[in-house]
CSV table of C-alpha atoms in Angstrom, one decimal:
chain,number,residue,atom,x,y,z
A,5,MET,CA,-6.2,-106.5,66.8
A,6,GLY,CA,-3.9,-104.4,68.9
A,7,LYS,CA,-3.6,-100.5,69.7
A,8,VAL,CA,-2.4,-98.2,67.1
A,9,VAL,CA,-0.5,-95.3,68.9
A,10,LEU,CA,0.6,-92.1,67.2
A,11,VAL,CA,3.4,-90.1,69.2
A,12,THR,CA,4.3,-86.5,68.2
A,13,GLY,CA,7.7,-84.9,68.8
A,14,VAL,CA,9.7,-88.0,68.2
A,15,ALA,CA,12.8,-86.1,66.8
A,16,ARG,CA,13.6,-85.2,70.6
A,17,GLN,CA,15.4,-87.9,72.7
A,18,LEU,CA,12.5,-88.3,75.0
A,19,GLY,CA,9.8,-88.6,72.3
A,20,GLY,CA,12.3,-91.2,70.7
A,21,ARG,CA,12.8,-93.0,74.1
A,22,PHE,CA,8.8,-93.4,74.3
A,23,VAL,CA,8.5,-94.7,71.2
A,24,ARG,CA,11.0,-97.5,71.7
A,25,ARG,CA,9.1,-98.2,75.0
A,26,ILE,CA,5.8,-98.3,73.9
A,27,GLN,CA,6.6,-100.9,71.1
A,28,ARG,CA,7.2,-103.6,73.8
A,29,ASP,CA,3.7,-103.6,75.1
A,30,PRO,CA,2.0,-106.8,74.0
A,31,ASP,CA,-1.3,-104.8,73.5
A,32,VAL,CA,0.3,-102.3,71.1
A,33,ASP,CA,0.0,-103.4,67.5
A,34,ARG,CA,1.7,-100.5,65.8
A,35,VAL,CA,3.5,-97.1,66.6
A,36,ILE,CA,3.4,-94.1,64.2
A,37,GLY,CA,6.1,-91.5,65.1
A,38,VAL,CA,5.4,-88.1,63.8
A,39,ASP,CA,7.7,-84.9,63.6
A,40,ALA,CA,8.6,-82.2,61.2
A,41,VAL,CA,12.2,-83.2,60.8
A,42,PRO,CA,13.7,-86.9,60.7
A,43,PRO,CA,14.9,-88.1,64.2
A,44,GLU,CA,18.7,-88.7,64.5
A,45,HIS,CA,18.0,-91.5,66.8
A,46,HIS,CA,16.3,-94.9,66.0
A,47,LEU,CA,12.9,-95.5,66.6
A,48,GLY,CA,13.0,-99.2,66.7
A,49,GLY,CA,10.5,-101.0,64.6
A,50,ALA,CA,7.9,-97.6,64.6
A,51,ASP,CA,6.6,-96.2,61.4
A,52,PHE,CA,8.1,-92.6,60.9
A,53,VAL,CA,5.8,-90.2,59.2
A,54,GLN,CA,7.6,-86.8,58.2
A,55,ALA,CA,4.5,-84.1,58.8
A,56,ASP,CA,4.2,-80.9,60.5
A,57,ILE,CA,1.5,-80.9,63.0
A,58,ARG,CA,0.8,-77.3,62.1
A,59,GLN,CA,-0.6,-78.3,59.0
A,60,PRO,CA,-3.9,-80.1,58.1
A,61,ALA,CA,-2.1,-83.1,56.7
A,62,ILE,CA,-1.9,-84.6,60.3
A,63,ALA,CA,-5.7,-85.5,59.9
A,64,ARG,CA,-4.7,-87.6,56.8
A,65,VAL,CA,-2.0,-89.4,58.9
A,66,LEU,CA,-4.7,-90.4,61.6
A,67,ALA,CA,-7.2,-91.5,58.9
A,68,GLU,CA,-4.6,-93.7,56.9
A,69,HIS,CA,-3.4,-95.4,59.9
A,70,GLY,CA,-6.6,-96.0,61.9
A,71,VAL,CA,-4.9,-94.3,65.2
A,72,ASP,CA,-7.0,-94.9,68.3
A,73,THR,CA,-4.3,-93.5,70.6
A,74,VAL,CA,-2.7,-90.0,70.2
A,75,VAL,CA,0.2,-89.1,72.6
A,76,HIS,CA,1.0,-85.7,72.1
A,77,MET,CA,4.9,-84.8,73.4
A,78,ASP,CA,5.4,-82.0,70.7
A,79,VAL,CA,4.9,-79.2,73.6
A,80,THR,CA,8.1,-77.9,74.5
A,81,GLY,CA,10.1,-74.9,75.8
A,82,THR,CA,13.3,-75.3,73.4
A,83,PRO,CA,13.8,-75.3,69.9
A,84,LEU,CA,15.1,-78.3,68.1
A,85,GLY,CA,18.5,-78.1,66.6
A,86,THR,CA,20.2,-74.7,66.0
A,87,GLY,CA,17.9,-73.2,63.7
A,88,GLY,CA,14.7,-73.0,65.6
A,89,SER,CA,13.5,-70.0,67.2
A,90,ARG,CA,10.9,-68.9,69.9
A,91,THR,CA,8.1,-68.1,67.4
A,92,SER,CA,8.6,-71.5,65.8
A,93,VAL,CA,8.5,-73.3,69.1
A,94,LYS,CA,5.2,-71.4,70.0
A,95,GLU,CA,3.4,-72.1,66.6
A,96,THR,CA,4.2,-75.9,67.3
A,97,ASN,CA,3.1,-75.7,70.6
A,98,VAL,CA,-0.3,-73.6,70.1
A,99,ILE,CA,-0.9,-73.8,66.3
A,100,GLY,CA,0.2,-77.4,66.3
A,101,THR,CA,-2.0,-78.6,69.3
A,102,MET,CA,-5.0,-76.9,67.5
A,103,GLN,CA,-4.4,-78.7,64.2
A,104,LEU,CA,-3.9,-81.9,66.1
A,105,LEU,CA,-7.0,-81.8,68.3
A,106,GLY,CA,-9.1,-80.6,65.2
A,107,ALA,CA,-7.8,-83.9,63.6
A,108,CYS,CA,-8.6,-86.2,66.2
A,109,GLN,CA,-12.1,-84.4,66.8
A,110,LYS,CA,-12.8,-85.5,63.1
A,111,SER,CA,-11.2,-88.9,63.5
A,112,PRO,CA,-14.0,-91.7,64.3
A,113,THR,CA,-11.1,-94.1,65.4
A,114,VAL,CA,-9.4,-91.8,68.2
A,115,GLN,CA,-10.2,-93.1,71.6
A,116,ARG,CA,-7.5,-91.8,74.0
A,117,LEU,CA,-5.4,-88.3,74.2
A,118,VAL,CA,-2.5,-88.1,76.4
A,119,VAL,CA,-1.0,-84.5,76.5
A,120,LYS,CA,2.5,-83.7,77.9
A,121,SER,CA,2.1,-80.6,79.7
A,122,SER,CA,4.1,-78.7,82.6
A,123,THR,CA,3.8,-77.4,86.1
A,124,SER,CA,4.7,-74.1,84.9
A,125,VAL,CA,0.9,-73.4,84.0
A,126,TYR,CA,0.9,-72.5,87.8
A,127,GLY,CA,3.4,-69.8,87.4
A,128,SER,CA,5.8,-68.8,90.0
A,129,ALA,CA,4.8,-65.6,92.3
A,130,PRO,CA,5.6,-64.4,95.7
A,131,ARG,CA,2.1,-65.0,96.9
A,132,ASP,CA,1.7,-68.5,95.6
A,133,PRO,CA,0.4,-71.4,97.8
A,134,ALA,CA,3.5,-73.6,99.3
A,135,VAL,CA,2.0,-76.5,97.3
A,136,PHE,CA,-0.1,-76.5,94.2
A,137,THR,CA,-2.7,-79.3,93.7
A,138,GLU,CA,-4.2,-79.8,90.1
A,139,THR,CA,-7.1,-77.5,91.0
A,140,THR,CA,-5.5,-74.8,92.5
A,141,PRO,CA,-5.8,-71.7,90.3
A,142,PRO,CA,-2.6,-69.4,89.9
A,143,LYS,CA,-2.2,-66.4,91.6
A,144,SER,CA,-1.1,-64.8,88.4
A,145,LEU,CA,-1.3,-66.6,85.1
A,146,PRO,CA,1.8,-66.9,83.1
A,147,SER,CA,2.7,-63.8,80.8
A,148,GLY,CA,4.7,-65.2,78.1
A,149,GLY,CA,7.2,-68.0,77.1
A,150,PHE,CA,6.6,-71.7,77.4
A,151,ALA,CA,4.4,-71.5,80.4
A,152,LYS,CA,1.8,-69.3,78.5
A,153,ASP,CA,2.1,-71.7,75.5
A,154,ALA,CA,1.1,-74.6,78.3
A,155,VAL,CA,-1.8,-72.6,79.5
A,156,GLU,CA,-3.1,-72.2,76.1
A,157,VAL,CA,-2.7,-75.7,75.0
A,158,GLU,CA,-4.5,-77.0,78.1
A,159,GLY,CA,-7.4,-74.6,77.1
A,160,TYR,CA,-7.7,-76.1,73.8
A,161,VAL,CA,-7.4,-79.8,75.3
A,162,ARG,CA,-10.6,-78.9,77.6
A,163,GLY,CA,-12.4,-77.5,74.7
A,164,PHE,CA,-11.8,-80.7,72.7
A,165,ALA,CA,-12.8,-83.1,75.8
A,166,ARG,CA,-16.1,-81.1,75.9
A,167,ARG,CA,-16.6,-81.8,72.1
A,168,ARG,CA,-15.8,-85.5,72.3
A,169,PRO,CA,-16.6,-86.8,75.5
A,170,ASP,CA,-16.4,-90.1,74.1
A,171,VAL,CA,-12.5,-89.7,74.1
A,172,ALA,CA,-10.5,-90.5,77.3
A,173,VAL,CA,-8.0,-87.1,77.6
A,174,CYS,CA,-5.1,-87.4,80.2
A,175,VAL,CA,-3.2,-84.2,80.7
A,176,LEU,CA,0.3,-84.8,82.4
A,177,ARG,CA,1.7,-81.7,84.2
A,178,PHE,CA,5.5,-82.5,84.5
A,179,ALA,CA,7.9,-81.0,86.9
A,180,ASN,CA,11.3,-80.0,85.8
A,181,ILE,CA,12.4,-83.0,83.8
A,182,LEU,CA,16.0,-83.8,84.5
A,183,GLY,CA,18.3,-87.1,83.7
A,184,PRO,CA,21.4,-87.7,81.8
A,185,CYS,CA,19.9,-86.8,78.4
A,186,ALA,CA,17.8,-83.7,79.8
A,187,ASP,CA,17.3,-80.7,77.2
A,188,SER,CA,15.8,-78.0,78.7
A,189,PRO,CA,16.5,-74.4,79.6
A,190,LEU,CA,17.0,-75.4,83.5
A,191,ALA,CA,19.3,-78.0,82.5
A,192,ASP,CA,21.5,-75.6,80.6
A,193,TYR,CA,21.2,-73.2,83.5
A,194,PHE,CA,22.6,-76.1,85.9
A,195,SER,CA,25.3,-76.7,83.3
A,196,LEU,CA,26.7,-73.1,83.8
A,197,PRO,CA,30.3,-73.0,85.5
A,198,VAL,CA,28.9,-70.6,88.0
A,199,LEU,CA,25.2,-70.2,88.8
A,200,PRO,CA,23.5,-66.5,88.8
A,201,THR,CA,20.9,-66.6,91.5
A,202,VAL,CA,18.6,-64.0,92.8
A,203,PHE,CA,20.1,-62.2,96.0
A,204,GLY,CA,18.1,-63.1,99.2
A,205,TYR,CA,15.9,-66.1,97.6
A,206,ASP,CA,16.3,-69.7,98.0
A,207,PRO,CA,13.6,-71.3,95.9
A,208,ARG,CA,12.0,-74.9,96.5
A,209,LEU,CA,12.2,-77.0,93.3
A,210,GLN,CA,11.0,-80.2,92.2
A,211,PHE,CA,12.4,-82.6,89.4
A,212,VAL,CA,11.2,-85.7,87.5
A,213,HIS,CA,13.5,-88.2,86.0
A,214,GLU,CA,13.2,-88.6,82.2
A,215,ASP,CA,12.7,-92.6,82.9
A,216,ASP,CA,9.8,-91.9,85.1
A,217,VAL,CA,8.6,-89.5,82.4
A,218,VAL,CA,8.5,-92.4,79.9
A,219,ASP,CA,6.7,-94.7,82.3
A,220,VAL,CA,4.1,-92.6,83.3
A,221,LEU,CA,3.4,-91.8,79.6
A,222,ARG,CA,3.0,-95.4,78.9
A,223,ILE,CA,0.4,-96.0,81.8
A,224,ALA,CA,-1.5,-93.2,80.7
A,225,SER,CA,-1.7,-94.1,77.1
A,226,HIS,CA,-3.4,-97.6,78.0
A,227,ASP,CA,-6.9,-98.5,79.2
A,228,PRO,CA,-7.5,-98.0,83.1
A,229,ARG,CA,-6.6,-101.3,85.0
A,230,ARG,CA,-6.8,-102.4,88.6
A,231,GLY,CA,-9.3,-99.6,89.7
A,232,THR,CA,-7.1,-96.8,88.4
A,233,MET,CA,-8.5,-94.0,86.0
A,234,ASN,CA,-6.2,-93.0,83.3
A,235,SER,CA,-8.3,-89.7,82.4
A,236,GLY,CA,-7.9,-86.3,83.9
A,237,THR,CA,-5.3,-83.7,84.9
A,238,PHE,CA,-2.1,-84.9,87.0
A,239,ASN,CA,0.8,-83.5,88.6
A,240,ILE,CA,4.1,-85.5,87.9
A,241,ALA,CA,6.9,-85.1,90.1
A,242,GLY,CA,9.4,-87.1,92.3
A,243,ASP,CA,9.0,-87.0,96.1
A,244,GLY,CA,10.6,-84.3,98.0
A,245,VAL,CA,12.1,-80.9,97.2
A,246,LEU,CA,15.5,-79.4,97.0
A,247,THR,CA,16.2,-75.7,97.5
A,248,LEU,CA,18.5,-73.9,94.8
A,249,SER,CA,21.4,-73.8,97.1
A,250,GLN,CA,21.2,-77.6,97.8
A,251,CYS,CA,21.3,-78.1,94.0
A,252,SER,CA,24.3,-76.0,93.6
A,253,ARG,CA,26.1,-77.7,96.4
A,254,ARG,CA,25.5,-81.1,94.8
A,255,LEU,CA,26.6,-79.9,91.5
A,256,GLY,CA,29.9,-78.4,93.1
A,257,ARG,CA,29.2,-75.2,91.3
A,258,PRO,CA,29.4,-71.8,93.1
A,259,THR,CA,26.6,-69.1,92.9
A,260,VAL,CA,26.6,-65.6,92.2
A,261,PRO,CA,23.8,-63.8,93.8
A,262,VAL,CA,22.4,-60.9,91.9
A,263,LEU,CA,20.0,-58.2,93.0
A,264,LEU,CA,16.5,-58.8,91.6
A,265,PRO,CA,16.6,-55.5,89.5
A,266,ALA,CA,19.8,-56.5,87.8
A,267,VAL,CA,18.7,-60.2,87.1
A,268,THR,CA,16.9,-59.3,84.1
A,269,TRP,CA,20.0,-57.7,82.6
A,270,VAL,CA,22.0,-60.7,83.3
A,271,GLY,CA,19.4,-63.0,81.7
A,272,SER,CA,19.6,-60.8,78.6
A,273,ALA,CA,23.4,-61.1,78.5
A,274,LEU,CA,23.3,-65.0,78.8
A,275,ARG,CA,20.7,-65.3,76.1
A,276,THR,CA,22.8,-62.8,73.6
A,277,VAL,CA,25.9,-64.9,74.0
A,278,GLY,CA,24.0,-68.1,73.6
A,279,VAL,CA,24.9,-69.5,76.6
A,280,THR,CA,21.3,-70.6,78.1
A,281,ASP,CA,18.0,-69.3,77.7
A,282,PHE,CA,17.6,-67.4,80.8
A,283,SER,CA,14.0,-66.5,80.3
A,284,PRO,CA,11.7,-64.1,82.4
A,285,GLU,CA,9.7,-67.3,83.4
A,286,GLN,CA,12.8,-69.1,84.5
A,287,ILE,CA,13.8,-66.1,86.4
A,288,ARG,CA,10.6,-66.4,88.4
A,289,LEU,CA,11.0,-69.9,88.9
A,290,LEU,CA,14.5,-69.5,90.1
A,291,THR,CA,13.0,-66.6,92.8
A,292,HIS,CA,10.0,-67.9,93.8
A,293,GLY,CA,10.2,-71.5,93.2
A,294,ARG,CA,7.1,-74.3,92.8
A,295,VAL,CA,6.0,-77.1,94.5
A,296,VAL,CA,3.1,-79.5,93.4
A,297,ARG,CA,1.1,-82.1,95.3
A,298,THR,CA,1.2,-85.8,93.5
A,299,VAL,CA,-1.7,-87.7,95.5
A,300,GLN,CA,-3.7,-88.0,92.4
A,301,MET,CA,-0.7,-89.5,90.6
A,302,ARG,CA,-0.6,-92.3,93.0
A,303,GLU,CA,-4.0,-92.8,94.2
A,304,THR,CA,-5.9,-92.1,90.6
A,305,LEU,CA,-3.4,-92.5,88.3
A,306,GLY,CA,-1.8,-95.4,89.7
A,307,PHE,CA,1.9,-94.2,89.3
A,308,GLU,CA,4.7,-94.2,91.7
A,309,PRO,CA,8.0,-92.7,90.6
A,310,LYS,CA,11.2,-94.7,90.7
A,311,TYR,CA,13.3,-91.6,91.5
A,312,THR,CA,12.8,-89.1,94.1
A,313,THR,CA,13.4,-85.2,93.3
A,314,ALA,CA,16.8,-85.7,94.8
A,315,GLU,CA,17.7,-88.8,93.2
A,316,ALA,CA,16.5,-87.4,89.6
A,317,PHE,CA,18.8,-84.5,90.1
A,318,SER,CA,21.9,-86.6,91.6
A,319,ASP,CA,21.6,-88.6,88.2
A,320,PHE,CA,21.5,-85.4,86.4
A,321,ALA,CA,24.6,-84.1,88.2
A,322,ARG,CA,26.8,-87.2,87.5
A,323,SER,CA,26.2,-86.7,83.7
A,324,ARG,CA,27.5,-83.2,83.8
A,325,GLY,CA,30.7,-83.8,85.3
A,326,ALA,CA,32.3,-82.3,88.4
A,327,GLY,CA,32.0,-78.8,89.1
A,328,LEU,CA,34.5,-76.2,90.1
A,329,LEU,CA,34.1,-77.0,93.8
A,330,PRO,CA,34.0,-80.7,95.2
A,331,PRO,CA,30.6,-81.5,96.7
A,332,GLU,CA,32.3,-83.4,99.9
A,333,ALA,CA,34.3,-80.1,100.7
A,334,ILE,CA,31.3,-78.0,100.5
A,335,ALA,CA,29.4,-80.4,102.8
A,336,ARG,CA,32.6,-80.3,105.2
A,337,THR,CA,32.6,-76.3,105.2
A,338,VAL,CA,28.7,-76.3,105.7
A,339,ASP,CA,29.2,-78.6,108.7
A,340,ARG,CA,31.8,-76.4,110.3
A,341,ILE,CA,29.8,-73.4,109.8
A,342,SER,CA,26.7,-75.1,111.3
A,343,ALA,CA,28.8,-76.2,114.5
A,344,LEU,CA,29.9,-72.6,115.0
A,345,VAL,CA,26.8,-71.2,114.6
A,346,VAL,CA,25.3,-73.5,117.4
A,347,SER,CA,28.2,-73.3,119.8
A,348,ASP,CA,28.2,-69.6,119.6
A,349,GLY,CA,24.6,-68.6,119.9
A,350,GLY,CA,22.9,-71.8,121.0
A,351,ASN,CA,20.2,-71.1,118.7
A,352,VAL,CA,20.5,-71.8,115.0
A,353,SER,CA,19.3,-68.9,112.5
A,354,ASP,CA,17.1,-69.8,109.7
A,355,ALA,CA,19.8,-69.1,107.1
A,356,GLY,CA,21.9,-71.8,109.6
A,357,ARG,CA,19.2,-74.2,109.2
A,358,ALA,CA,18.8,-73.7,105.7
A,359,SER,CA,22.7,-74.3,104.8
A,360,ASP,CA,22.7,-77.4,107.3
A,361,ALA,CA,19.5,-78.8,105.6
A,362,GLY,CA,21.6,-78.6,102.1
A,363,ARG,CA,24.4,-80.8,103.1
A,364,ALA,CA,25.2,-83.8,100.7
A,365,SER,CA,24.7,-86.3,103.4
A,366,ASP,CA,20.9,-85.2,104.0
A,367,ALA,CA,19.3,-86.5,100.9
A,368,SER,CA,17.5,-89.3,102.7
A,369,ASN,CA,15.8,-86.8,105.2
A,370,VAL,CA,14.8,-84.0,102.5
A,371,SER,CA,14.4,-85.9,99.3
A,372,LYS,CA,12.2,-88.8,100.4
A,373,GLU,CA,9.2,-86.4,101.9
A,374,ARG,CA,6.1,-87.0,99.9
A,375,ILE,CA,4.3,-83.9,98.7
């Protein structure tokens, strides 16, 4: 008999895509999709159960369907639809995870648990290491928002793993997820016609394509093969990094540098008018950035992303249409400025090197560096 997989958070596009993908695996017999609201997209041949994971009824769902694999994707930073709120998101992330883990602990059939987490658990601080590994402790724990939710969720998952050592537990810490269907505060930020930035900072960012997210979740939900081990905690990101200035040039969107003390006010104004959720944790990310090492993703989990960081961002940029400034014109301007700096001083300044590195033609040099 094949596997019975239960997936939470299927009303979101990413959850729906994973449900449709996992059904095609030959060793999967049934897929149960769970969410508090019916999805607007189709789930293929999966069975949909409308259930709130914050309620004890989720235990009955596990028992009735004899679930052996649970993929918990209902850990997110954005409300679903227009009626959601930060409070309901936090309750689903934290209380919902607690209820789900309690149900898994009591279930004799559950053998594998996969949890969608985030690299935001490392935080973003001025004294952070250049690159985080899975075992690097953050300099300062996130104080609020989705990042704090993710820290709490992982704490509960570690407790579950101690109580049920017979269950294989895999936690996937995703970098910022981008792609044509990306739905996140950072995607909303990059969709603004003009990007507010923190004056004097050009953070390094990493991205993972939504296609790679679906693929790595599928790998993690199966039993290990070919010497790989599908349990543990793994950073998931595309090769290479992009600076925020490079991102703005590829989008063709101008930036407006704002002094750090005024950034909070700008973020509050954007939240008030409903343009984007410019939260304190996103402000810290756009100030200090975050880069993670993905060696364990390849060597232990056995996953190789199809998209680099730059390629994932390019696919996202194409889906958002042209910005106010043509990227080609920006690249030519940067080339001219760089040439002037070299001819005048003979030595390229740090700012000149950063600008030159951000040309649209440098993707093959910057994005393919492995972290």
